Amino acid sequence: MEIVVIGLGYVGLVNAVVLAGYHHKVTGYDLNVSKIARLKQGEAVLSEPGLQELLNKNKENLIFTDSAETAIKDKEVAFVAVDTPENPDGSANLVHFYAALHQIAKFATRPMSVIIRSTVPVGTNRLAAAYLKEESPLAFNVISQPEFLSQGRAVKDMKKPYRIILGVAEGETKKTVKALYAFYTKKHVPVLYTSPESAELAKYASNNFLALKISYINEMARLAEKVGADIDEVATGMGLDPRIGKAFFKAGIGYGGSCFPKDTKALNWLADKKHTPSETLKATIKVNQEQPKLFVDKINQRFHGVLTGKKIAVLGLAFKGNTTDVRNSPAYPIIERLLSYGAEVVAYDKSAIEEFKKNIDANEHLTYSNQLLSAMKGVQAVVIANDAKEIKTLKPSDFIDAMDKPIVYDGRNLYKPLAMAKIEYHSVGRPSSR
Ligand code: UDX
């Protein structure tokens, strides 16, 4: 099929590259001229495992352009995968989304299926269908297909998702998506047809449920610290019950990224607007906002409320390991609070420093390093903020070599407390070694 993908972020680009491997002819369109130039040179742009290899392999079926007209004309299917960022009140901003629809209406030359992959408020797919009807004489078949991929495993998630949910309104055809996704049926991926509203809500409800699990385990971790339990043992014990499940049960300094913080706020906004406020969502958000602050307060208490002049290394600036994405990274509140207590912070990340700096004010007490061992040299404490591979594999001897008196605050529970018995080691919801 002849496909255009509008918006080449994580969702759009991975979509385009994967679909091109299933005999579809895919044109990727983005406003960002330099991104398109790099893609045209064959550069995958995003550091997602397997993406560069797949781009090389499928290049015969891929075209990239920054011209909306070239991208859209003559296509049978359009994917809309533009970002829907957060408005100040928590609602989703649909400016890019409607700009994409406008371009489809303007440049389409034949009836098209429009598959919406952007995360949009419940009800938007129907509004999008009405908008296209109003703007163009052509017939559009609008389908909601929420995206569930995780960064760091986006190609894998796109090739074989746990499920695909297709929101199709009454009177719309399923024929195009059935042909488009014949490969999923062959791979036995469950395909669920729903109404557009159910598909839209399933996306938000899924992300919010995962966020809820994280906040729940973080709240239990607070209690575990008070009663001498080990939250990892608690989570393992709970997760062995398949009704509960072990995924998204890792205690830490809270969730970040481009989805959970934004989607929890968007659904909270919607629930309030519909006069059915969600108490679990409000609690999820609150616990997550408190979690990094409480963690820094523990460090402050350890130093008897005197962090002024103490040098502290914060390891891992991206919102999770092995990505350069810093959006809503817990490293921001961690560093901001440490600075507010007067600490001298050395912030380490292998490759996310430049991105990180864009969202935090320059401060004479904040320096950066992309060298892990030298970032820790001579500091009074190390704070672990993400689970990047090189951080995960640090050994007690690395801390002993770098610091006079090693003190480690592990915000991701990366190491077994027993393995760290030789140093002063604190983590989340587990007994400290001291
Ligand atoms: C998430 C969802 O997993 C994905 O389905 C959705 O489409 C987009 O949002 P992503 O943001 O890439 O994906 O990251 P994910 O791996 O889910 O982690 C999100 C955040 O939660 C990270 O900050 C991570 O460190 C944190 N997390 C995750 C925990 O604190 N504990 C856990 O057990 C799992």
PDB file of N, CA and C in Angstrom, residues 214-215 218 250-256 287-289 291-292 319 328 330 385 411-412:
ATOM      1  N   ILE A 214       3.335   2.004  39.477  1.00  0.00           N
ATOM      2  CA  ILE A 214       4.629   2.551  39.940  1.00  0.00           C
ATOM      3  C   ILE A 214       4.417   3.387  41.202  1.00  0.00           C
ATOM      4  N   SER A 215       3.404   4.256  41.185  1.00  0.00           N
ATOM      5  CA  SER A 215       3.177   5.081  42.379  1.00  0.00           C
ATOM      6  C   SER A 215       2.777   4.219  43.574  1.00  0.00           C
ATOM      7  N   ASN A 218       5.834   2.659  44.944  1.00  0.00           N
ATOM      8  CA  ASN A 218       6.650   3.691  45.602  1.00  0.00           C
ATOM      9  C   ASN A 218       6.073   4.079  46.961  1.00  0.00           C
ATOM     10  N   LYS A 250       8.772  -1.710  39.929  1.00  0.00           N
ATOM     11  CA  LYS A 250      10.106  -1.409  40.439  1.00  0.00           C
ATOM     12  C   LYS A 250      10.036  -0.064  41.151  1.00  0.00           C
ATOM     13  N   ALA A 251      10.335  -0.099  42.447  1.00  0.00           N
ATOM     14  CA  ALA A 251      10.308   1.154  43.213  1.00  0.00           C
ATOM     15  C   ALA A 251      11.498   2.018  42.824  1.00  0.00           C
ATOM     16  N   GLY A 252      11.351   3.318  42.995  1.00  0.00           N
ATOM     17  CA  GLY A 252      12.451   4.209  42.635  1.00  0.00           C
ATOM     18  C   GLY A 252      12.092   5.655  42.904  1.00  0.00           C
ATOM     19  N   ILE A 253      12.635   6.533  42.069  1.00  0.00           N
ATOM     20  CA  ILE A 253      12.407   7.969  42.271  1.00  0.00           C
ATOM     21  C   ILE A 253      11.264   8.480  41.391  1.00  0.00           C
ATOM     22  N   GLY A 254      10.468   7.539  40.873  1.00  0.00           N
ATOM     23  CA  GLY A 254       9.271   7.952  40.132  1.00  0.00           C
ATOM     24  C   GLY A 254       9.439   7.849  38.629  1.00  0.00           C
ATOM     25  N   TYR A 255       8.305   7.894  37.958  1.00  0.00           N
ATOM     26  CA  TYR A 255       8.316   7.778  36.495  1.00  0.00           C
ATOM     27  C   TYR A 255       8.530   9.137  35.841  1.00  0.00           C
ATOM     28  N   GLY A 256       9.148   9.102  34.660  1.00  0.00           N
ATOM     29  CA  GLY A 256       9.294  10.309  33.849  1.00  0.00           C
ATOM     30  C   GLY A 256       8.984   9.961  32.411  1.00  0.00           C
ATOM     31  N   VAL A 287       1.933  11.227  44.338  1.00  0.00           N
ATOM     32  CA  VAL A 287       3.024  10.358  44.836  1.00  0.00           C
ATOM     33  C   VAL A 287       4.244  10.526  43.933  1.00  0.00           C
ATOM     34  N   ASN A 288       4.002  10.568  42.637  1.00  0.00           N
ATOM     35  CA  ASN A 288       5.142  10.672  41.713  1.00  0.00           C
ATOM     36  C   ASN A 288       5.876  12.004  41.852  1.00  0.00           C
ATOM     37  N   GLN A 289       5.125  13.061  42.121  1.00  0.00           N
ATOM     38  CA  GLN A 289       5.785  14.362  42.273  1.00  0.00           C
ATOM     39  C   GLN A 289       6.590  14.429  43.574  1.00  0.00           C
ATOM     40  N   GLN A 291       8.011  11.819  45.104  1.00  0.00           N
ATOM     41  CA  GLN A 291       9.025  10.768  45.245  1.00  0.00           C
ATOM     42  C   GLN A 291      10.473  11.272  45.122  1.00  0.00           C
ATOM     43  N   PRO A 292      10.822  12.050  44.099  1.00  0.00           N
ATOM     44  CA  PRO A 292      12.222  12.514  44.034  1.00  0.00           C
ATOM     45  C   PRO A 292      12.563  13.469  45.172  1.00  0.00           C
ATOM     46  N   PHE A 319      15.412  10.206  31.284  1.00  0.00           N
ATOM     47  CA  PHE A 319      14.324   9.763  32.172  1.00  0.00           C
ATOM     48  C   PHE A 319      14.408   8.275  32.505  1.00  0.00           C
ATOM     49  N   ASN A 328      10.686  15.246  31.257  1.00  0.00           N
ATOM     50  CA  ASN A 328      10.174  14.927  32.605  1.00  0.00           C
ATOM     51  C   ASN A 328      11.089  13.970  33.370  1.00  0.00           C
ATOM     52  N   PRO A 330      13.217  12.476  36.212  1.00  0.00           N
ATOM     53  CA  PRO A 330      13.302  12.745  37.664  1.00  0.00           C
ATOM     54  C   PRO A 330      14.628  13.390  38.061  1.00  0.00           C
ATOM     55  N   ALA A 385      20.273   8.098  39.354  1.00  0.00           N
ATOM     56  CA  ALA A 385      18.965   8.579  38.917  1.00  0.00           C
ATOM     57  C   ALA A 385      18.373   7.778  37.759  1.00  0.00           C
ATOM     58  N   GLY A 411      18.637   5.565  43.542  1.00  0.00           N
ATOM     59  CA  GLY A 411      17.225   5.873  43.315  1.00  0.00           C
ATOM     60  C   GLY A 411      16.534   4.884  42.398  1.00  0.00           C
ATOM     61  N   ARG A 412      17.256   3.849  41.974  1.00  0.00           N
ATOM     62  CA  ARG A 412      16.647   2.864  41.066  1.00  0.00           C
ATOM     63  C   ARG A 412      16.799   1.427  41.551  1.00  0.00           C
TER      64      ARG A 412
END
